[in-house]
Every structure is written in structure tokens, then in C-alpha cells.
CSV table of C-alpha atoms in Angstrom, one decimal:
chain,number,residue,atom,x,y,z
A,13,MET,CA,100.4,107.6,126.4
A,14,SER,CA,97.1,105.9,125.6
A,15,GLU,CA,94.8,104.3,128.2
A,16,PRO,CA,95.2,100.6,129.0
A,17,ILE,CA,93.2,98.1,127.0
A,18,ARG,CA,90.6,96.5,129.2
A,19,ILE,CA,90.6,92.8,128.8
A,20,ARG,CA,88.2,90.4,130.4
A,21,ALA,CA,87.8,86.6,130.0
A,22,GLN,CA,84.9,84.7,131.5
A,23,LEU,CA,85.1,80.9,131.5
A,24,GLN,CA,81.7,79.3,130.7
A,25,GLY,CA,82.4,75.6,130.6
A,26,GLU,CA,84.5,74.8,127.6
A,27,ILE,CA,84.3,78.2,126.0
A,28,ALA,CA,85.6,81.5,127.3
A,29,ASP,CA,84.0,84.8,126.5
A,30,ILE,CA,86.6,87.4,125.8
A,31,ARG,CA,85.8,91.1,125.9
A,32,VAL,CA,88.3,93.7,124.8
A,33,LEU,CA,87.8,97.5,125.2
A,34,MET,CA,90.3,99.6,123.3
A,35,HIS,CA,90.5,103.3,124.2
A,36,HIS,CA,91.0,105.1,121.0
A,37,PRO,CA,89.4,108.2,119.3
A,38,MET,CA,88.9,106.3,115.9
A,39,GLU,CA,88.8,109.5,114.0
A,40,THR,CA,87.6,109.2,110.4
A,41,GLY,CA,89.4,112.3,109.2
A,42,GLN,CA,86.1,113.7,108.0
A,43,ARG,CA,85.1,115.5,111.1
A,44,ARG,CA,85.8,119.2,112.1
A,45,ASP,CA,86.4,120.5,115.6
A,46,GLU,CA,84.6,123.4,117.2
A,47,SER,CA,86.8,126.0,115.4
A,48,GLY,CA,86.1,124.3,112.0
A,49,LYS,CA,89.5,122.8,111.6
A,50,PRO,CA,89.6,119.2,110.2
A,51,VAL,CA,90.4,116.6,112.8
A,52,PRO,CA,93.1,114.3,111.3
A,53,VAL,CA,92.4,110.7,110.6
A,54,HIS,CA,93.5,108.6,113.7
A,55,PHE,CA,92.4,105.0,114.0
A,56,ILE,CA,93.5,101.5,115.0
A,57,GLN,CA,94.6,99.6,111.9
A,58,THR,CA,95.7,96.2,113.3
A,59,PHE,CA,95.2,94.3,116.5
A,60,SER,CA,95.9,90.9,117.8
A,61,VAL,CA,94.6,88.8,120.7
A,62,LYS,CA,97.1,86.2,122.0
A,63,LEU,CA,96.7,83.3,124.5
A,64,ASN,CA,100.0,82.5,126.2
A,65,GLY,CA,101.8,84.2,123.3
A,66,GLN,CA,100.0,82.2,120.6
A,67,ALA,CA,97.7,84.0,118.2
A,68,LEU,CA,94.0,83.6,118.7
A,69,ILE,CA,92.6,86.5,116.7
A,70,ASP,CA,94.3,88.9,114.2
A,71,GLY,CA,92.2,91.8,113.1
A,72,GLN,CA,92.4,94.7,110.7
A,73,LEU,CA,90.1,97.7,111.2
A,74,ASN,CA,88.9,100.7,109.3
A,75,THR,CA,87.8,104.2,110.5
A,76,SER,CA,84.3,102.9,110.5
A,77,ILE,CA,84.8,101.1,113.8
A,78,SER,CA,83.3,103.1,116.7
A,79,ARG,CA,85.2,105.3,119.1
A,80,ASN,CA,86.5,103.4,122.1
A,81,PRO,CA,85.4,100.1,120.5
A,82,LEU,CA,84.3,97.1,122.5
A,83,PHE,CA,84.9,93.7,120.9
A,84,ALA,CA,83.7,90.3,122.1
A,85,PHE,CA,85.3,87.0,121.0
A,86,LYS,CA,85.0,83.4,122.1
A,87,ALA,CA,87.7,80.7,122.4
A,88,GLY,CA,88.1,77.2,123.8
A,89,GLY,CA,91.1,75.9,125.7
A,90,ILE,CA,91.4,78.8,128.1
A,91,LYS,CA,91.9,78.0,131.8
A,92,ALA,CA,92.7,79.9,134.9
A,93,GLY,CA,96.2,81.2,135.0
A,94,ASP,CA,96.5,81.6,131.3
A,95,LYS,CA,97.9,84.9,129.9
A,96,LEU,CA,95.7,86.8,127.5
A,97,SER,CA,97.2,89.7,125.8
A,98,VAL,CA,96.0,92.3,123.3
A,99,GLN,CA,98.1,94.6,121.2
A,100,TRP,CA,97.0,97.3,118.7
A,101,THR,CA,98.8,99.6,116.3
A,102,ASP,CA,97.2,102.7,114.9
A,103,ASN,CA,97.8,104.7,111.6
A,104,THR,CA,100.3,107.0,113.4
A,105,GLY,CA,102.4,104.0,114.4
A,106,ALA,CA,101.4,104.3,118.0
A,107,GLN,CA,101.1,100.9,119.8
A,108,ARG,CA,99.6,99.6,123.0
A,109,GLN,CA,99.8,96.2,124.6
A,110,ASP,CA,98.2,94.9,127.7
A,111,GLU,CA,97.9,91.5,129.3
A,112,ILE,CA,95.8,89.8,131.9
A,113,THR,CA,96.0,86.6,133.8
A,114,VAL,CA,92.7,84.6,133.4
A,115,GLY,CA,91.1,84.3,136.9
B,11,MET,CA,102.6,114.6,97.5
B,12,GLU,CA,101.4,111.1,97.0
B,13,LEU,CA,104.0,109.7,99.3
B,14,ARG,CA,103.2,112.3,101.9
B,15,ARG,CA,99.6,111.5,101.6
B,16,LYS,CA,100.3,107.8,102.1
B,17,LEU,CA,102.4,108.5,105.2
B,18,LEU,CA,99.8,110.7,106.6
B,19,LYS,CA,97.0,108.3,106.0
B,20,GLY,CA,98.9,105.9,108.2
B,21,GLY,CA,101.4,103.1,108.1
B,22,VAL,CA,104.6,102.9,106.3
B,23,SER,CA,105.0,101.3,102.9
B,24,ALA,CA,106.8,98.0,102.3
B,25,THR,CA,109.5,99.8,100.4
B,26,LEU,CA,110.4,101.9,103.4
B,27,LEU,CA,110.4,98.8,105.6
B,28,ALA,CA,112.6,96.8,103.3
B,29,PRO,CA,115.9,98.2,104.5
B,30,LEU,CA,114.9,97.4,108.1
B,31,LEU,CA,114.2,93.9,107.1
B,32,GLY,CA,117.6,93.5,105.6
B,33,ALA,CA,119.2,94.9,108.7
B,34,GLY,CA,117.4,92.2,110.7
B,35,LEU,CA,115.6,94.9,112.7
B,36,LEU,CA,112.2,93.4,111.8
B,37,THR,CA,111.3,89.8,111.2
B,38,PRO,CA,109.3,89.1,108.1
B,39,GLY,CA,106.5,87.3,110.0
B,40,ARG,CA,105.9,90.3,112.1
B,41,VAL,CA,105.7,92.7,109.1
B,42,LEU,CA,103.4,90.4,107.2
B,43,ALA,CA,101.1,89.9,110.1
B,44,SER,CA,100.7,93.5,110.7
B,45,GLU,CA,100.6,95.1,107.3
B,46,TRP,CA,97.3,96.9,106.9
B,47,LYS,CA,95.4,96.0,103.7
B,48,ARG,CA,95.2,99.6,102.5
B,49,SER,CA,93.8,99.0,99.0
B,50,ALA,CA,90.9,96.9,100.3
B,51,PHE,CA,90.1,99.2,103.3
B,52,THR,CA,90.1,102.4,101.1
B,53,ALA,CA,88.0,100.9,98.4
B,54,GLN,CA,84.9,102.9,97.8
B,55,ASN,CA,82.4,100.2,97.2
B,56,ALA,CA,81.9,96.6,98.5
B,57,ALA,CA,82.7,94.9,95.2
B,58,ASP,CA,86.1,96.6,94.9
B,59,ALA,CA,86.9,95.8,98.5
B,60,LEU,CA,86.2,92.2,98.0
B,61,THR,CA,88.1,92.0,94.7
B,62,ARG,CA,91.1,93.5,96.4
B,63,LEU,CA,91.0,90.9,99.1
B,64,GLY,CA,90.7,88.1,96.5
B,65,VAL,CA,87.2,87.2,97.4
B,66,ALA,CA,85.2,86.0,94.4
B,67,ALA,CA,81.6,84.9,94.5
B,68,SER,CA,80.1,84.2,97.9
B,69,ALA,CA,77.1,81.9,98.4
B,70,GLU,CA,74.4,83.0,100.8
B,71,SER,CA,74.5,80.9,104.0
B,72,ARG,CA,72.1,80.2,106.8
B,73,GLU,CA,75.0,78.9,108.8
B,74,ILE,CA,76.1,82.5,109.6
B,75,GLU,CA,74.2,83.7,112.6
B,76,PHE,CA,74.1,87.5,112.2
B,77,LYS,CA,72.5,89.6,114.9
B,78,ALA,CA,72.0,93.3,114.4
B,79,PRO,CA,69.4,95.9,115.5
B,80,GLU,CA,66.7,96.7,112.9
B,81,ILE,CA,66.8,100.3,113.9
B,82,ALA,CA,69.8,102.2,115.2
B,83,GLU,CA,69.1,105.6,116.7
B,84,ASN,CA,72.8,106.5,116.8
B,85,GLY,CA,74.8,105.5,113.7
B,86,GLY,CA,78.0,106.3,115.7
B,87,LYS,CA,77.8,103.0,117.6
B,88,VAL,CA,75.9,100.1,116.2
B,89,GLU,CA,76.7,96.7,117.7
B,90,ILE,CA,76.5,93.6,115.5
B,91,GLU,CA,77.2,90.0,116.4
B,92,ILE,CA,78.3,87.3,114.0
B,93,LEU,CA,78.7,83.6,114.7
B,94,CYS,CA,79.7,81.4,111.8
B,95,LYS,CA,78.7,77.7,112.2
B,96,LEU,CA,80.5,76.5,109.1
B,97,PRO,CA,83.4,74.2,109.9
B,98,ASN,CA,86.9,75.5,109.4
B,99,THR,CA,85.9,79.2,109.2
B,100,ARG,CA,89.2,81.1,109.0
B,101,SER,CA,88.1,84.7,108.7
B,102,LEU,CA,85.2,87.1,108.8
B,103,LEU,CA,84.8,90.3,106.8
B,104,ILE,CA,82.4,93.0,107.9
B,105,ILE,CA,81.2,95.3,105.1
B,106,ALA,CA,78.9,98.3,105.6
B,107,GLU,CA,77.7,98.7,102.0
B,108,LYS,CA,76.9,102.4,101.9
B,109,ASN,CA,79.8,103.7,104.1
B,110,PRO,CA,82.3,105.9,102.2
B,111,MET,CA,84.8,103.0,102.7
B,112,PRO,CA,82.6,99.9,103.1
B,113,LEU,CA,85.2,97.4,104.5
B,114,CYS,CA,85.0,97.8,108.3
B,115,ALA,CA,87.0,94.9,109.6
B,116,GLU,CA,88.8,91.7,108.7
B,117,LEU,CA,89.0,89.2,111.6
B,118,ASN,CA,91.2,86.0,111.3
B,119,PHE,CA,90.7,83.2,113.8
B,120,ASN,CA,93.6,80.9,114.9
B,121,GLY,CA,94.0,78.1,117.3
B,122,LYS,CA,90.9,77.5,119.4
B,123,ALA,CA,89.3,80.9,118.7
B,124,LEU,CA,85.6,80.4,117.5
B,125,PRO,CA,84.5,82.3,114.4
B,126,TYR,CA,82.5,84.7,116.5
B,127,ALA,CA,82.7,88.4,117.0
B,128,ARG,CA,80.8,91.3,118.4
B,129,VAL,CA,81.9,94.6,116.9
B,130,GLN,CA,80.7,98.2,117.1
B,131,LEU,CA,80.4,100.1,113.8
B,132,LYS,CA,79.8,103.6,112.6
B,133,LEU,CA,77.1,103.7,109.9
B,134,ALA,CA,76.7,106.8,107.7
B,135,GLU,CA,73.0,106.0,106.8
B,136,THR,CA,70.5,103.3,106.6
B,137,MET,CA,72.1,100.4,104.8
B,138,ARG,CA,72.7,96.7,104.4
B,139,ILE,CA,75.6,95.1,106.3
B,140,ARG,CA,77.3,92.1,104.8
B,141,ALA,CA,79.2,89.4,106.8
B,142,VAL,CA,81.5,87.3,104.7
B,143,ALA,CA,83.0,84.1,106.1
B,144,ARG,CA,86.0,82.5,104.5
B,145,THR,CA,86.5,78.8,105.1
B,146,ALA,CA,89.6,76.7,104.8
B,147,ASP,CA,88.4,75.1,101.5
B,148,GLY,CA,88.7,78.5,99.9
B,149,ARG,CA,85.0,79.1,99.7
B,150,ASN,CA,83.2,82.3,100.7
B,151,HIS,CA,79.8,82.5,102.4
B,152,VAL,CA,77.7,85.6,103.0
B,153,ALA,CA,74.9,86.8,105.2
B,154,PHE,CA,73.1,90.2,105.1
B,155,ARG,CA,71.3,92.4,107.6
B,156,GLU,CA,69.5,95.7,106.9
B,157,ILE,CA,70.0,98.4,109.6
B,158,LYS,CA,67.9,101.5,109.6
B,159,VAL,CA,69.9,104.4,110.9
B,160,THR,CA,68.0,107.5,112.2
B,161,LEU,CA,71.2,109.6,112.9
B,162,GLY,CA,74.3,109.0,110.8
B,163,GLY,CA,77.6,108.2,112.5
B,164,CYS,CA,80.3,109.4,110.2
B,165,GLY,CA,80.3,113.1,111.0
B,166,GLY,CA,80.5,112.5,114.8
């Protein structure tokens, strides 16, 4: 089981700053481990950020995104009590979804 | 072998998903929304990646605010920040021109999301990064930043 996605939303007037940290190895498939064995490619391919179930951001990623990547986004129309959720799917089919209530 | 490679490289082909669609186990919207654009992401140069996404000529734009470090000591984590001030920007593409697979990310903005993103990239070497913004009128706009990398990020 993967670690939870860390989601934070900070309201700054009309616009909210959204920060998302996805725990994932984001392996390129080009690296070798200590014993010289190739480390299989393993990375997040798609993700989405939703506000109260409605799409805000849909993204597609490549192996060139950093390990445990941190993303920041901005959106209007977010208020305290709203639900902000993030979901990702990686190349092995593994998925993770987490949700916060905006404070 | 080719099929096995495809499966190993991640995702499941549309052909394999088709029977599930028919059985009502998956809704088309969900499948379409999440289908990874393999041909664009595995393209080995920026021009091919853009062609495969259907992006033709892009005009250079000062309305794309693009912040990136001039020098990155560690190519494994280089943070860039893009804010597109063009009205009706629908998506941003991030392209690291000299990476083995240059297309890094495609971000689509819906509802009240601003066309803004801060993203962390792996860069193989010193190179130019391209941010392409696609607006609702079908036009494409581009901005560039050169990042000098002292330690490449693809091996680690």
C-alpha cells in the first residue's frame, strides 16, 4: 500500500494555493540497483485533482517527473468546507486516492 | 513480445479494455479521461512529441511567465513554475528538450483552476525547457528557459 497523498489548500483571498505531494518512486527504468540489476520502470501516468467531485486539473506524467513529486496549482472558487481530492494511477495499474476538507 | 513489452511498460491497451466497456464495467468517460498518451510520452524528440499531440506551430509568447533556476546542481529535482496569462488557456505541456523522452507532463485545467503549475523535473543534462500553452481558440503559445545542470538526474 502506498503512502497517502499529502494535499494542502491555502486560501489567499479569491485564489487558493493547492499543494500536492505524491509519494512515488517515479523509476525511469534506466537505473540499476546496488547488485547491478535493472530497476523496473515504475511511475505515475495520470492524476486528477477534484473539487467537490468536479475536475479541476487532469494531468499526465512521464518518468522524467521527480521522485516523490510536489506539485502546486491555483484555483478560484474554493471555500472552507470544500472537499479537495487527488487520485493517481501508475504504470502498474496501482491507484491511490486521498481527500481533504479545506480548512 | 511486443504485447508483453507494452503491458510491462504500463497501462493496458484500448483493445484489452474494449470487452470491459461492453460489459458496462467501465464507463467510456473514465477510460478516455485516464488513457495515458503513450505515443507522445515515448517520443524521442520534442518535435515528434508535439506532432503526436496534434500541436502544430506555436508562437512565442511573453504572456507565459516561466520561472526556472539558471543553474541546477541536482538534475534529479529541478523545480519550474509556469503561469500562463493568456485568456482561456486549457492546457500546458512541459518539454525537456534533451531528455531521452522529452515530454514531461500535460496538464489540463478545468472549472476555476488557473493555468498555473509548479512541477519538479528530472533533467539529464543542461538543456532548454519548453512550456507550451494551448488556448481554447486552438492556438499554441510557447516560452523557453535554459537550465544548466551540473549533475544529471536520469541515472539517479
